[in-house]
Short mmCIF file of C-alpha atoms in Angstrom, two decimals:
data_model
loop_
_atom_site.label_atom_id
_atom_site.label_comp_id
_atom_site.label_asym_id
_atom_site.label_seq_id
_atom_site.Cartn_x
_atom_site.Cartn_y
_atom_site.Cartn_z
CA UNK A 24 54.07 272.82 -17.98
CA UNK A 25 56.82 271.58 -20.82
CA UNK A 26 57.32 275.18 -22.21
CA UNK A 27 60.20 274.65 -24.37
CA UNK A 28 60.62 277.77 -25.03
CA UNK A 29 60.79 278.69 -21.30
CA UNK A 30 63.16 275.65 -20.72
CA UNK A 31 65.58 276.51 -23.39
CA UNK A 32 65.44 280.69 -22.02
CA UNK A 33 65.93 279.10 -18.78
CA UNK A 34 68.89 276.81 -19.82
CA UNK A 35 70.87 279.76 -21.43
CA UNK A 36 70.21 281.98 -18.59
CA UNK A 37 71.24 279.52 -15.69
CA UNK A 38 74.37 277.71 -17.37
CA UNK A 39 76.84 279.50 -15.69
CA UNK A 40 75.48 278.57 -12.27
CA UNK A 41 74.95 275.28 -13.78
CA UNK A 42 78.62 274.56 -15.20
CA UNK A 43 79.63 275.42 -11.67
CA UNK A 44 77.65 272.27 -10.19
CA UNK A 45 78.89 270.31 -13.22
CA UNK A 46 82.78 271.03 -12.34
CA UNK A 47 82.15 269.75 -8.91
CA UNK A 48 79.93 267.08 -9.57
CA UNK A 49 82.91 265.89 -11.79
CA UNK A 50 85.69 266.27 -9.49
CA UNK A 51 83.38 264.48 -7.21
CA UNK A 52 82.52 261.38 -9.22
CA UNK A 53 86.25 261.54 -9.90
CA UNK A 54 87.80 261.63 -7.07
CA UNK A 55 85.13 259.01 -5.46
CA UNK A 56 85.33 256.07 -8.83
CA UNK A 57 89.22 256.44 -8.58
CA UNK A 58 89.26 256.01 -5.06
CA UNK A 59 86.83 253.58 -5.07
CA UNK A 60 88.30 251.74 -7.55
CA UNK A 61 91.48 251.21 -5.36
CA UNK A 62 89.57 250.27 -2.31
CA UNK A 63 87.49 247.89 -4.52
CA UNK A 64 90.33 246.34 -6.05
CA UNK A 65 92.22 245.74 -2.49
CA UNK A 66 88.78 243.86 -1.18
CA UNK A 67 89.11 241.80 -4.50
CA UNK A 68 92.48 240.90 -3.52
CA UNK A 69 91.26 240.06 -0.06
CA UNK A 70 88.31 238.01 -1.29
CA UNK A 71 90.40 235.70 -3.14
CA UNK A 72 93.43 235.64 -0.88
CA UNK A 73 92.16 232.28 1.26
CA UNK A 74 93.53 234.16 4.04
CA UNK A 75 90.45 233.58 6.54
CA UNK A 76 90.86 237.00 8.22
CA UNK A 77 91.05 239.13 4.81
CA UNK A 78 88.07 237.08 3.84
CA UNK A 79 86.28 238.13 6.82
CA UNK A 80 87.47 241.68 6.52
CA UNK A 81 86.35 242.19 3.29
CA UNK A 82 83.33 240.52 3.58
CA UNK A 83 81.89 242.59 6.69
CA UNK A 84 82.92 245.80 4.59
CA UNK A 85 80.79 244.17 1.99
CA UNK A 86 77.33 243.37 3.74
CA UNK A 87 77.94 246.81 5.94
CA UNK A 88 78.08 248.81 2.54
CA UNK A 89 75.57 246.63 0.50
CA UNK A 90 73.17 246.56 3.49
CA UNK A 91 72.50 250.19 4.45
CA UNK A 92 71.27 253.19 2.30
CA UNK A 93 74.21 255.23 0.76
CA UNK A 94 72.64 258.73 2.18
CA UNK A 95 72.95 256.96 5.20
CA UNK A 96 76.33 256.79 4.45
CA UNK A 97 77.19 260.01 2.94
CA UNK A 98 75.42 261.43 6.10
CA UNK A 99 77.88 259.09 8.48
CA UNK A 100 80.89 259.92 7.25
CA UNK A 101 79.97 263.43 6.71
CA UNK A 102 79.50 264.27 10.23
CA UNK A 103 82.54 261.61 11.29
CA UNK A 104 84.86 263.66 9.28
CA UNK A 105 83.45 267.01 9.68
CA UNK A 106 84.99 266.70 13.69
CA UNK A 107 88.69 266.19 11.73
CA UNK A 108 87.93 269.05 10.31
CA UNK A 109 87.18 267.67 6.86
CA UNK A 110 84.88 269.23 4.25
CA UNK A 111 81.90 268.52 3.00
CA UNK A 112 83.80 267.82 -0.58
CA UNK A 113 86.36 265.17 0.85
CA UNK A 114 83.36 263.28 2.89
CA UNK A 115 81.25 262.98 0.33
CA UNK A 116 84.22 261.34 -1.58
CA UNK A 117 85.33 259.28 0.71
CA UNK A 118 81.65 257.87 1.22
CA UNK A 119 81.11 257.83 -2.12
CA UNK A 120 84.45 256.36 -2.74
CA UNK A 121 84.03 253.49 -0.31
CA UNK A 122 80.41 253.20 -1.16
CA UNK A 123 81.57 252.37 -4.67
CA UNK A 124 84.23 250.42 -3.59
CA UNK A 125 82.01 247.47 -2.79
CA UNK A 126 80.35 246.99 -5.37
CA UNK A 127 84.07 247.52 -7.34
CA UNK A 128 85.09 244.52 -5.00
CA UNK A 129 82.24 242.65 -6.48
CA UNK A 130 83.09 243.15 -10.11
CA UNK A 131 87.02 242.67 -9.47
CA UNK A 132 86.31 239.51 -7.65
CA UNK A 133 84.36 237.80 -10.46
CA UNK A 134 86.87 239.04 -13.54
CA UNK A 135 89.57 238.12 -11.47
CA UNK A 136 87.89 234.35 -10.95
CA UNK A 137 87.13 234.32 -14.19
CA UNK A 138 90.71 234.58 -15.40
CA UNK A 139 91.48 230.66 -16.11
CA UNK A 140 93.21 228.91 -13.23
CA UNK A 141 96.26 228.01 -15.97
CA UNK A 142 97.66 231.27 -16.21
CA UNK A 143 98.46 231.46 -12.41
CA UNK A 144 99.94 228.04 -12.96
CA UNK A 145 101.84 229.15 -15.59
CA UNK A 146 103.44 232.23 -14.20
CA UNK A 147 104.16 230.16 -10.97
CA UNK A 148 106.30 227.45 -13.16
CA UNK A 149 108.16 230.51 -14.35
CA UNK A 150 109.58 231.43 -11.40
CA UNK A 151 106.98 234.13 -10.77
CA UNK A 152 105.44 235.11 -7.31
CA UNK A 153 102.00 235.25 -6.71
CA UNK A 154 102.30 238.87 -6.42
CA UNK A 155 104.12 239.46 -9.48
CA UNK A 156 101.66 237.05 -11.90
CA UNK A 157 98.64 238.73 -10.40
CA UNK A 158 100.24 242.40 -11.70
CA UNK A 159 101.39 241.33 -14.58
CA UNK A 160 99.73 238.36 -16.16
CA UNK A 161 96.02 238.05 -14.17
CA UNK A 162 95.08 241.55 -13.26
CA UNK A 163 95.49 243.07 -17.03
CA UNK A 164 93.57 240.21 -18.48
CA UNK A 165 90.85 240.62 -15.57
CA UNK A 166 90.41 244.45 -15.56
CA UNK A 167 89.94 244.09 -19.37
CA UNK A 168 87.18 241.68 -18.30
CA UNK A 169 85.65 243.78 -15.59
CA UNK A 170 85.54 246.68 -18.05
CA UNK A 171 81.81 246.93 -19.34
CA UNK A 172 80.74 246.26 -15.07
CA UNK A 173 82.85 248.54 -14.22
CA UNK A 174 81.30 251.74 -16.71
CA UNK A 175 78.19 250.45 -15.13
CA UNK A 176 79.40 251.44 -11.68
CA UNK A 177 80.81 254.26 -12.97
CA UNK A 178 78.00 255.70 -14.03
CA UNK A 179 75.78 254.38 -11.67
CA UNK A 180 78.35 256.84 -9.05
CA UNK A 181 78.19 260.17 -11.52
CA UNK A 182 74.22 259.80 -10.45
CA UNK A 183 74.68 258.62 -7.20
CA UNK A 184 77.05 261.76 -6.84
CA UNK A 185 73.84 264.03 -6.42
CA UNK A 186 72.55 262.59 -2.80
CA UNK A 187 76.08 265.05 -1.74
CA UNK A 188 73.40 268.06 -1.83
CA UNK A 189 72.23 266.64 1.12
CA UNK A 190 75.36 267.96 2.81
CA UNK A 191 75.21 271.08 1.44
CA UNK A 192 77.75 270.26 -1.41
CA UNK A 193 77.08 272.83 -4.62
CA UNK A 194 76.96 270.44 -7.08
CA UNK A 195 74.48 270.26 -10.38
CA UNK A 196 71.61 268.42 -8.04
CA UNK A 197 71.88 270.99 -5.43
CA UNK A 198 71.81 273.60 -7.82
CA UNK A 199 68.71 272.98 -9.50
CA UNK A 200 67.03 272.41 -6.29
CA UNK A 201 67.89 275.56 -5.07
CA UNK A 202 67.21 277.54 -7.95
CA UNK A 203 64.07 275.93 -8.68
CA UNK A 204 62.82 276.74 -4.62
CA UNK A 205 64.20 280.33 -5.35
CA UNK A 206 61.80 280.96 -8.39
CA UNK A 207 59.22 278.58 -7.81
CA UNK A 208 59.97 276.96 -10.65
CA UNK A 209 61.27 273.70 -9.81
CA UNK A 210 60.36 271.31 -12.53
CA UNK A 211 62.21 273.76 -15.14
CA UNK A 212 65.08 272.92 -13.04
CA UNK A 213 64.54 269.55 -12.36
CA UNK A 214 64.06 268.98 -16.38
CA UNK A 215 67.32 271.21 -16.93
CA UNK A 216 69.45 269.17 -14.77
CA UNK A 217 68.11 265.93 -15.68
CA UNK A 218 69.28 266.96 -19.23
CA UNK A 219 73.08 267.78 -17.77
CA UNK A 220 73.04 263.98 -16.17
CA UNK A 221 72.00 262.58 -19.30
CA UNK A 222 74.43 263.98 -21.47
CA UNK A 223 77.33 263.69 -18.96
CA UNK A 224 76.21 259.54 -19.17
CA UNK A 225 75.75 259.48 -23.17
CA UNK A 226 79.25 260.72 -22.74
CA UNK A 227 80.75 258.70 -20.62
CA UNK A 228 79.16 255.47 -22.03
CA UNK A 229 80.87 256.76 -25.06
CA UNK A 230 84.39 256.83 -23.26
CA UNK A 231 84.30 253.43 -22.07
CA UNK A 232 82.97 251.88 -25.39
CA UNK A 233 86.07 253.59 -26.46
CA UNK A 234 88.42 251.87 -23.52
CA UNK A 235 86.66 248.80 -24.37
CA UNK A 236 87.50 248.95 -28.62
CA UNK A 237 90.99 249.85 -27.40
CA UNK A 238 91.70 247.31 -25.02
CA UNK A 239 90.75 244.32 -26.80
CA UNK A 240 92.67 245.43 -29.92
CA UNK A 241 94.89 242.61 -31.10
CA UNK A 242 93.36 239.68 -29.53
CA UNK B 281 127.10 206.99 -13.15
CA UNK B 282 124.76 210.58 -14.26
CA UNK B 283 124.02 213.22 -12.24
CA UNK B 284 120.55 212.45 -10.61
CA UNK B 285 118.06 215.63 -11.20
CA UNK B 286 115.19 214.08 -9.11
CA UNK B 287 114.66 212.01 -6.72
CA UNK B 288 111.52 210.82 -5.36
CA UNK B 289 110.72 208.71 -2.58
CA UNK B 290 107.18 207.56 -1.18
CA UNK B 291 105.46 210.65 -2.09
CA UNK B 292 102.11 211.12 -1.09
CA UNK B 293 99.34 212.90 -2.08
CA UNK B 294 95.60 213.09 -1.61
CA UNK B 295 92.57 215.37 -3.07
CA UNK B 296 90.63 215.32 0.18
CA UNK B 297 90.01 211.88 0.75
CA UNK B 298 91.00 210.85 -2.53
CA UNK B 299 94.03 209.33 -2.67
CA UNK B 300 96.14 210.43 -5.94
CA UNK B 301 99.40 209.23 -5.07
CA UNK B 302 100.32 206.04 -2.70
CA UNK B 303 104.07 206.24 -2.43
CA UNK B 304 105.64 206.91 -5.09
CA UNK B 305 109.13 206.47 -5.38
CA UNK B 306 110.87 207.47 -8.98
CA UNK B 307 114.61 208.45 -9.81
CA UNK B 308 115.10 210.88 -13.02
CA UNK B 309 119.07 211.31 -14.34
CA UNK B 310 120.69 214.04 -15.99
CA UNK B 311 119.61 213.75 -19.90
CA UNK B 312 117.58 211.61 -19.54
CA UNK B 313 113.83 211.44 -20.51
CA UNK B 314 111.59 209.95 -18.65
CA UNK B 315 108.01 209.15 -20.30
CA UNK B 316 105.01 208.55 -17.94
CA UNK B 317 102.18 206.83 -19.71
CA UNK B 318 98.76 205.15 -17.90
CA UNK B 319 95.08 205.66 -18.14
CA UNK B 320 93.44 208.87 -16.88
CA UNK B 321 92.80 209.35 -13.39
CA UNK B 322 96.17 206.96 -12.55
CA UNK B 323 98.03 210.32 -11.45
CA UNK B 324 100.68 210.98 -13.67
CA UNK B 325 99.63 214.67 -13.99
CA UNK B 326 99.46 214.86 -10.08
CA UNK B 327 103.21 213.57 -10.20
CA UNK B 328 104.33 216.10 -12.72
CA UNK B 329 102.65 219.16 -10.63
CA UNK B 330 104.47 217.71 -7.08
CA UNK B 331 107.53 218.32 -8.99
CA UNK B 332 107.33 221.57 -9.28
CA UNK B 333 105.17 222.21 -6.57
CA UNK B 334 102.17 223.63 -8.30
CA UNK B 335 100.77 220.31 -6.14
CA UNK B 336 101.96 220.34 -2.62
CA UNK B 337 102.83 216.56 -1.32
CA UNK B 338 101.42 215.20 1.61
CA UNK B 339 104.03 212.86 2.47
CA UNK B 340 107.35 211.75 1.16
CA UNK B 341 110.39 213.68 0.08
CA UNK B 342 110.74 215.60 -3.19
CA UNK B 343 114.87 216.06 -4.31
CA UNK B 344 115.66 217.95 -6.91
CA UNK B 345 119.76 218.16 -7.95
CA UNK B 346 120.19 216.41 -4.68
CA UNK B 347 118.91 219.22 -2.54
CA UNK B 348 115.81 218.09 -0.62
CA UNK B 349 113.03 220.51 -1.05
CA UNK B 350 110.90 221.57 1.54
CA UNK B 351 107.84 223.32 0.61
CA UNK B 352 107.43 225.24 3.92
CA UNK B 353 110.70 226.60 4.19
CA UNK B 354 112.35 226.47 0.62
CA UNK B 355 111.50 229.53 -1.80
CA UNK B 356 110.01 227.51 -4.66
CA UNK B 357 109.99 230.24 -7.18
CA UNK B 358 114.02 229.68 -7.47
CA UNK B 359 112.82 226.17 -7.55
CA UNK B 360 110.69 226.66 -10.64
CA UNK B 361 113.52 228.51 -12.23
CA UNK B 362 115.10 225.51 -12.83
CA UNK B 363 112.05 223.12 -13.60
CA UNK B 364 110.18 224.49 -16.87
CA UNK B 365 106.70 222.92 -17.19
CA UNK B 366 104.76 222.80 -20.55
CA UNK B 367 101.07 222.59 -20.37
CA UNK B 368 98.43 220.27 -22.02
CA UNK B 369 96.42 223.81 -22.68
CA UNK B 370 99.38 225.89 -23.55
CA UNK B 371 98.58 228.78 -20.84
CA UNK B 372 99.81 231.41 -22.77
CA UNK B 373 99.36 234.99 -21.72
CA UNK B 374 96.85 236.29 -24.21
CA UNK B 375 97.33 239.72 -23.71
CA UNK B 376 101.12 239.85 -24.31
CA UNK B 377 102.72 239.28 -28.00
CA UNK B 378 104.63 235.73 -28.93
CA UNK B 379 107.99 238.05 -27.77
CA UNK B 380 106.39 239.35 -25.01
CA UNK B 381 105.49 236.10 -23.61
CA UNK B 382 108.81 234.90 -24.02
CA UNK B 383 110.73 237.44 -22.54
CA UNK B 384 108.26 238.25 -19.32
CA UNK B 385 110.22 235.96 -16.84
CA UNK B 386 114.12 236.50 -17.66
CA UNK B 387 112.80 240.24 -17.42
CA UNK B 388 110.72 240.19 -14.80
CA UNK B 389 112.26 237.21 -12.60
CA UNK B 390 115.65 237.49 -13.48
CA UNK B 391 115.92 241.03 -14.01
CA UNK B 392 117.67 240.36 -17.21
CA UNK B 393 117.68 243.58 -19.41
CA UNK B 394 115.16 243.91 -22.13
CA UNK B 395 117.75 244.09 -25.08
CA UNK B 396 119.49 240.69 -23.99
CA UNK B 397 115.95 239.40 -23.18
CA UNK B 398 115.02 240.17 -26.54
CA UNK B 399 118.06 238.81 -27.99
CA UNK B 400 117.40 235.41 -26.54
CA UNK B 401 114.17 235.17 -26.63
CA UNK B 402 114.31 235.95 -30.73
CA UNK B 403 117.07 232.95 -30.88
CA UNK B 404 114.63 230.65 -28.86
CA UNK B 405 111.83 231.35 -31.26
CA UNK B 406 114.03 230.68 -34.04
CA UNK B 407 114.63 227.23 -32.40
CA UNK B 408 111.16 226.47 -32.59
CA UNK B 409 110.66 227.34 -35.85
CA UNK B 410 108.63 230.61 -35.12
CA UNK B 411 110.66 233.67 -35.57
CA UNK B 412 107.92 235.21 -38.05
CA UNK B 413 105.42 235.09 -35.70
CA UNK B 414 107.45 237.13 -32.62
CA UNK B 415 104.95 239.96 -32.95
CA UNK B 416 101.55 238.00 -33.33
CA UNK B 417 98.94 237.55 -30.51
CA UNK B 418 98.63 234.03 -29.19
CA UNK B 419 95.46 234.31 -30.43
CA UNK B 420 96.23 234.13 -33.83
CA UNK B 421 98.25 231.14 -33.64
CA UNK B 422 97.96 227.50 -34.71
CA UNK B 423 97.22 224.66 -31.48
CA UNK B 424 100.48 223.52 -32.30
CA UNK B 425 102.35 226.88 -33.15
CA UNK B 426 101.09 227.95 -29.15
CA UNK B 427 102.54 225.14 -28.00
CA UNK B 428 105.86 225.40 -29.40
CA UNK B 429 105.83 229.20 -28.00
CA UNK B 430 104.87 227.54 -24.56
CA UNK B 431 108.23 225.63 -25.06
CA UNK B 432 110.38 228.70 -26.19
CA UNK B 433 108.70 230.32 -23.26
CA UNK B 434 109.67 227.80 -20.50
CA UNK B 435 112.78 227.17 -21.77
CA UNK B 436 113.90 231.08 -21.44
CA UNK B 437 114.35 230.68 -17.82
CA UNK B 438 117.25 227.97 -18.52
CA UNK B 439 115.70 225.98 -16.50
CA UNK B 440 117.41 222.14 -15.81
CA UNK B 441 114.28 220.11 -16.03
CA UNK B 442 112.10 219.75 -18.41
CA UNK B 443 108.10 219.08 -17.36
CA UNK B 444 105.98 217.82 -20.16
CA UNK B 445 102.05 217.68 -19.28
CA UNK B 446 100.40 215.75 -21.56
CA UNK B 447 101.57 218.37 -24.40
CA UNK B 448 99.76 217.21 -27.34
CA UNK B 449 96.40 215.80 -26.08
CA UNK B 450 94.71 219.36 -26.87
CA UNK B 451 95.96 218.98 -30.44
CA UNK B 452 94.24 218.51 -33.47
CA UNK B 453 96.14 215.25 -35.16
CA UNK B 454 97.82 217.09 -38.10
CA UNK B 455 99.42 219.64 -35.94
CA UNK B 456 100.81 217.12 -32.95
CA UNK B 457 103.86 216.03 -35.27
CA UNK B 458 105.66 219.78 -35.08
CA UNK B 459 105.65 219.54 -31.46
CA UNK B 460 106.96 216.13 -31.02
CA UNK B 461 109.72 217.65 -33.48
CA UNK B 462 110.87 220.14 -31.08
CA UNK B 463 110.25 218.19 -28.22
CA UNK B 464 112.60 215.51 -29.76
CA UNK B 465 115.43 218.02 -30.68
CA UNK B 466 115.26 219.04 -27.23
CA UNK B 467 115.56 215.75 -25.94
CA UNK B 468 118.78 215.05 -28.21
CA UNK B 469 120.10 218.36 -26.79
CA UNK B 470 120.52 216.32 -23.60
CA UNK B 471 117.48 218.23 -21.89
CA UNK B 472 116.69 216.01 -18.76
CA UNK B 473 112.55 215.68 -19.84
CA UNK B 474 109.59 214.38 -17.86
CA UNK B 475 106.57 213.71 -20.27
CA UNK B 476 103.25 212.66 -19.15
CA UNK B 477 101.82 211.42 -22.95
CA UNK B 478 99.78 208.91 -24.50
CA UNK B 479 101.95 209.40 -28.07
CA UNK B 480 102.96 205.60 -27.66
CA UNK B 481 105.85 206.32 -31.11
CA UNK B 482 107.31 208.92 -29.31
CA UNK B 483 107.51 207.32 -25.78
CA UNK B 484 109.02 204.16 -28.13
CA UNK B 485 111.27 206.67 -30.33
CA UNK B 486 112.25 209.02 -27.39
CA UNK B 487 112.18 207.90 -24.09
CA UNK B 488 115.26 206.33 -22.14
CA UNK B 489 113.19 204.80 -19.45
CA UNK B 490 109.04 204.10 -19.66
CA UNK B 491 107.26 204.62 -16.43
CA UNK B 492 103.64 202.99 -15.92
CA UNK B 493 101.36 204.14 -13.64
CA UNK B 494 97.98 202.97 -12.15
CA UNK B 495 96.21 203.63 -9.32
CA UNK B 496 98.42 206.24 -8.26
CA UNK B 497 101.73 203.84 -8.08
CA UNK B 498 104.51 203.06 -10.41
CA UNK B 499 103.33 199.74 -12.02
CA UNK B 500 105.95 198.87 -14.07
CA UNK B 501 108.77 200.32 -15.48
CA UNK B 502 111.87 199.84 -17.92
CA UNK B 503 113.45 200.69 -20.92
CA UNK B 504 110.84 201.44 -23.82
CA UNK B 505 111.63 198.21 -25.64
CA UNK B 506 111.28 196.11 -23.08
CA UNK B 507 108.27 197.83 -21.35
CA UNK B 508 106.36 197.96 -24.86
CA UNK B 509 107.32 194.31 -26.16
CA UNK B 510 107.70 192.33 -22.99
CA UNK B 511 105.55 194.02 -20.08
CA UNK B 512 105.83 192.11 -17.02
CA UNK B 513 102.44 192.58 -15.58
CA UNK B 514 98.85 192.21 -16.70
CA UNK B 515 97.82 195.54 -15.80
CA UNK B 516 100.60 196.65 -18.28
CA UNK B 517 99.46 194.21 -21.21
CA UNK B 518 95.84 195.41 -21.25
CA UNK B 519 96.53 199.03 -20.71
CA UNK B 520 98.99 198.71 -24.02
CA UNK B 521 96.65 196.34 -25.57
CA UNK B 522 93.79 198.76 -24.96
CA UNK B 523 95.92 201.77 -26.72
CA UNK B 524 97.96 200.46 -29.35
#
């Protein structure tokens, strides 16, 4: 069964197919972590506001997310937004997106917290608005923070990105799964594109590690 | 007869059902530097934070060069433009150089351009003794070298007042001197100063008026000599007994 002979004949013959999957399963993890990552970071802000209603909001988008399978969700908003006429691609972000954008809410929440309590104080005896000392002097220190979580998530979405070939989105999952049915060779496939997840997370992990060296240069 | 810079009459406030502050009343004049000293827990800190509202009052009225501020309907960030606090643990922003931290409210708040900023910022440094250092990370500093940039810092926004939270208690001994220093030049500048300390020689050296406080009222109060060599009340004797 582990030919690697076959495998690597089959890997050399089937890139280009594959490197199509791979473009969109990277626009779609993309697309969905940067989204996400806004829609996580506005729930943060809600979380900690102490305005009851944003507290409420944010939680209910919280235990809704957290509490139901995501190919549930993919499979929601993929039919929602297929009647407005969006495509497969942008629900499968956006689900992704605000799938991801709970658990981002999570991890903003906690580095924000765990900025200490003085350096609101002492942007607020400046003269500084809430507003401006959370974008200026609490945000930078807590997205440093919420760094290493965050990569997590990250790559915890580039995998989570294959459930989208359940709505007929051509990405590197959906490939292998229909070339392996076409040849009836499926755990060639399965091994090949387990191989293009793994390197596309080595890499990534490498990135952040990067972001991380970067960012915490000089203090 | 000096221009009074705040004026405080029977303020109030309570931590839930904690009481912090029964009616305090307390008059600070232009120049003049005003020491609060008492054991921990007596809510001199609490008093310092109601003046610039980073505590909100629960009673009692709070007037700062005689306008009477209002919490609810005053904007107290032009407020806290003109009352600098210092901090017992510095609160420096760690991710922004000594110059940096200087400069981020005239820039941000006052929308004064980065050149001048600089400019000023560079002088106030130089004040405190720490124009080498403009480029460093707060990190790398000395206790007392962070404080003395949390000085510089509050000062940048010109501010009027002068809020002093127990500035050397984080302090290793050696390095409280330096910051007593500056604190003292800016004192003989004419700065208008509110310390909450328990440095007893510089309340003695420094201080036009010594303010006592226990159980969240104004014990006793008078001029240092006085309060230190003749205190009126018993409370007073064995709190200065017990520190000195």
């Amino acid at each position: 069964m582990f030919d690697l002979a076959h495998i690597i004949d089959v890997l050399m013959e089937s890139y280009p197919l594959f490197i199509k999957g791979l473009w969109i399963t990277l626009k779609l993890t993309f697309v969905s972590i940067l989204i996400g990552t806004g829609i996580g970071l506005v729930f943060a802000l809600f979380k900690i506001s102490g305005i009851k209603v944003l507290n409420w909001i944010a939680n209910i988008y919280i235990a809704l997310i957290r509490g139901t399978p995501l190919i549930v969700q993919i499979f929601i908003f993929y039919f929602g937004l297929a009647e407005l006429g969006i495509s497969a691609f942008w629900s499968a972000a956006f689900g992704l997106a605000m799938h991801n954008g709970a658990y981002i809410a999570e991890i903003f929440r906690g580095s924000i917290q765990s900025v200490d309590k003085g350096q609101m104080e002492a942007g607020r005896s400046l003269g500084m608005t809430y507003g401006l000392t959370m974008r200026r002097i609490i945000l930078p220190q807590a997205f440093k923070r919420a760094l290493p979580p965050l990569g997590n998530q990250f790559i915890i979405g580039l995998k989570d990105s294959s459930l989208a070939s359940f709505i007929a989105l051509n990405e590197l999952f959906s490939i292998a799964t229909t070339q392996g049915s076409r040849t009836f060779d499926e755990m060639t496939y399965l091994i090949i594109v387990g191989l293009y997840y793994l390197i596309l997370v080595l890499l990534f992990t490498l990135l952040v590690n990067l972001l991380e060296k970067k960012l915490s240069a000089g203090e | 007869m000096k221009k009074e810079m705040i004026r405080i009459e029977n303020l109030k406030k309570s931590f839930g059902d904690l009481e912090v502050l029964k009616e305090v009343n307390l008059e600070v004049h232009e120049s003049d530097v005003v020491v609060l000293i008492g054991a921990s827990g007596s809510g001199k800190s609490t008093l310092l934070r109601c003046i610039n509202f980073l505590e909100i009052k629960n009673g009692g009225r709070i007037v700062i060069e005689g306008e009477e501020i209002d919490p609810k309907s005053h904007n107290l960030n032009e407020v806290r433009q003109k009352v600098g606090m210092v901090f017992q643990h510095f609160n420096l922003f760690p991710h922004k150089t000594v110059l940096e931290n200087v400069m981020e409210a005239p820039v941000m708040v006052k929308n004064q351009n980065k050149s001048e900023a600089e400019k000023e910022a560079k002088a106030l440094l130089g004040k405190v003794g720490l124009s080498d250092k403009a480029d460093v990370y707060p990190a790398k500093l000395s206790g007392g070298q962070k404080q003395r940039v949390a000085i510089a810092r509050a000062l940048a926004m010109k501010p009027d007042i002068m809020l002093f939270d127990e500035p050397t208690s984080a302090l290793d001994p050696e390095l409280v001197g330096e910051v007593l220093a500056t604190m003292k030049e800016l004192a003989q500048e004419g700065m208008t100063m509110v310390v909450v300390t328990h440095e007893m020689g510089f309340a003695k050296e420094v201080a036009d008026e010594v303010v006592y406080m226990h159980d969240g009222q104004i014990w006793e109060r008078g001029r240092p000599d006085e309060l230190f060599n003749h205190p009126k009340e018993d409370r007073t004797k064995d709190f200065l007994s017990s520190i000195l």
